[in-house]
């Protein structure tokens, strides 16, 4: 169940951009991975974004294909309460930070802003009138796919308001997830990028 806005914060979901790709290998050694939050999230210059632009502007298909593989990805983060987890029952009844992609966010948005006037709007982040979310993962073309995931009918998460308040207060800070301190400096990211791409080595 997606949870509402944490105490003293402004929204129930935050988002950030991230780059995740593998650099070239050398001999029998596999390439190193670059997995870092992008400074473009904060509206700042980012070394990967700059490098990708230079590659793209060459106009060659080979370089543009590389850019497509290294483009930034958008992630969302919300607090969730685990109602049921058959794979890990110990998670049930606990609050976690949940990172998810565009497809799941679109399902949330469709529920809150239905395309048709005769479909009732539902706020999935509401503890009393929200809806549980069934997370269903399948593999499509070798990648994890969440198209089969769906929301249940609206219902209160629990019938005990005191327990609901405890859950609400047990949430993690979302603003901390995207705080500037959670991002590496431009120079550190550039150093890592050069190492992964084996520039000057």
PDB file of N, CA and C in Angstrom, residues 34 36 39 44-48 50 183-195:
ATOM      1  N   UNK A  34      28.918   2.040 -14.034  1.00  0.00           N
ATOM      2  CA  UNK A  34      28.674   3.400 -13.548  1.00  0.00           C
ATOM      3  C   UNK A  34      27.207   3.449 -13.138  1.00  0.00           C
ATOM      4  N   UNK A  36      25.056   5.929 -10.787  1.00  0.00           N
ATOM      5  CA  UNK A  36      25.079   7.138  -9.959  1.00  0.00           C
ATOM      6  C   UNK A  36      23.848   8.000 -10.237  1.00  0.00           C
ATOM      7  N   UNK A  39      23.131  14.618 -11.474  1.00  0.00           N
ATOM      8  CA  UNK A  39      22.993  15.972 -10.927  1.00  0.00           C
ATOM      9  C   UNK A  39      21.932  16.789 -11.660  1.00  0.00           C
ATOM     10  N   UNK A  44      21.543  20.793 -12.031  1.00  0.00           N
ATOM     11  CA  UNK A  44      22.956  21.130 -12.161  1.00  0.00           C
ATOM     12  C   UNK A  44      23.587  20.360 -13.321  1.00  0.00           C
ATOM     13  N   UNK A  45      24.774  20.789 -13.724  1.00  0.00           N
ATOM     14  CA  UNK A  45      25.506  20.102 -14.784  1.00  0.00           C
ATOM     15  C   UNK A  45      25.922  18.715 -14.317  1.00  0.00           C
ATOM     16  N   UNK A  46      25.874  17.762 -15.234  1.00  0.00           N
ATOM     17  CA  UNK A  46      26.246  16.388 -14.919  1.00  0.00           C
ATOM     18  C   UNK A  46      27.231  15.895 -15.985  1.00  0.00           C
ATOM     19  N   UNK A  47      28.333  15.252 -15.588  1.00  0.00           N
ATOM     20  CA  UNK A  47      29.349  14.842 -16.564  1.00  0.00           C
ATOM     21  C   UNK A  47      28.858  13.828 -17.589  1.00  0.00           C
ATOM     22  N   UNK A  48      27.967  12.930 -17.198  1.00  0.00           N
ATOM     23  CA  UNK A  48      27.463  11.949 -18.165  1.00  0.00           C
ATOM     24  C   UNK A  48      26.570  12.644 -19.186  1.00  0.00           C
ATOM     25  N   UNK A  50      26.773  15.676 -20.175  1.00  0.00           N
ATOM     26  CA  UNK A  50      27.646  16.439 -21.063  1.00  0.00           C
ATOM     27  C   UNK A  50      28.351  15.526 -22.070  1.00  0.00           C
ATOM     28  N   UNK A 183      23.847  13.247  -3.409  1.00  0.00           N
ATOM     29  CA  UNK A 183      24.446  13.257  -4.738  1.00  0.00           C
ATOM     30  C   UNK A 183      25.948  13.519  -4.622  1.00  0.00           C
ATOM     31  N   UNK A 184      26.718  12.835  -5.436  1.00  0.00           N
ATOM     32  CA  UNK A 184      28.150  13.094  -5.464  1.00  0.00           C
ATOM     33  C   UNK A 184      28.425  14.393  -6.211  1.00  0.00           C
ATOM     34  N   UNK A 185      29.558  14.991  -5.939  1.00  0.00           N
ATOM     35  CA  UNK A 185      29.920  16.244  -6.604  1.00  0.00           C
ATOM     36  C   UNK A 185      30.227  15.994  -8.075  1.00  0.00           C
ATOM     37  N   UNK A 186      30.200  17.053  -8.856  1.00  0.00           N
ATOM     38  CA  UNK A 186      30.516  16.946 -10.281  1.00  0.00           C
ATOM     39  C   UNK A 186      31.897  16.324 -10.471  1.00  0.00           C
ATOM     40  N   UNK A 187      32.871  16.783  -9.700  1.00  0.00           N
ATOM     41  CA  UNK A 187      34.239  16.289  -9.859  1.00  0.00           C
ATOM     42  C   UNK A 187      34.339  14.800  -9.540  1.00  0.00           C
ATOM     43  N   UNK A 188      33.632  14.348  -8.499  1.00  0.00           N
ATOM     44  CA  UNK A 188      33.664  12.930  -8.133  1.00  0.00           C
ATOM     45  C   UNK A 188      33.010  12.084  -9.224  1.00  0.00           C
ATOM     46  N   UNK A 189      31.905  12.577  -9.772  1.00  0.00           N
ATOM     47  CA  UNK A 189      31.225  11.847 -10.838  1.00  0.00           C
ATOM     48  C   UNK A 189      32.093  11.801 -12.099  1.00  0.00           C
ATOM     49  N   UNK A 190      32.761  12.907 -12.392  1.00  0.00           N
ATOM     50  CA  UNK A 190      33.641  12.946 -13.572  1.00  0.00           C
ATOM     51  C   UNK A 190      34.802  11.964 -13.403  1.00  0.00           C
ATOM     52  N   UNK A 191      35.336  11.906 -12.214  1.00  0.00           N
ATOM     53  CA  UNK A 191      36.427  10.972 -11.930  1.00  0.00           C
ATOM     54  C   UNK A 191      35.968   9.528 -12.124  1.00  0.00           C
ATOM     55  N   UNK A 192      34.760   9.237 -11.634  1.00  0.00           N
ATOM     56  CA  UNK A 192      34.223   7.878 -11.782  1.00  0.00           C
ATOM     57  C   UNK A 192      33.933   7.566 -13.246  1.00  0.00           C
ATOM     58  N   UNK A 193      33.373   8.521 -13.964  1.00  0.00           N
ATOM     59  CA  UNK A 193      33.052   8.321 -15.374  1.00  0.00           C
ATOM     60  C   UNK A 193      34.315   8.033 -16.177  1.00  0.00           C
ATOM     61  N   UNK A 194      35.350   8.814 -15.945  1.00  0.00           N
ATOM     62  CA  UNK A 194      36.614   8.610 -16.658  1.00  0.00           C
ATOM     63  C   UNK A 194      37.183   7.228 -16.389  1.00  0.00           C
ATOM     64  N   UNK A 195      37.030   6.773 -15.148  1.00  0.00           N
ATOM     65  CA  UNK A 195      37.535   5.455 -14.789  1.00  0.00           C
ATOM     66  C   UNK A 195      36.748   4.351 -15.478  1.00  0.00           C
TER      67      UNK A 195
END
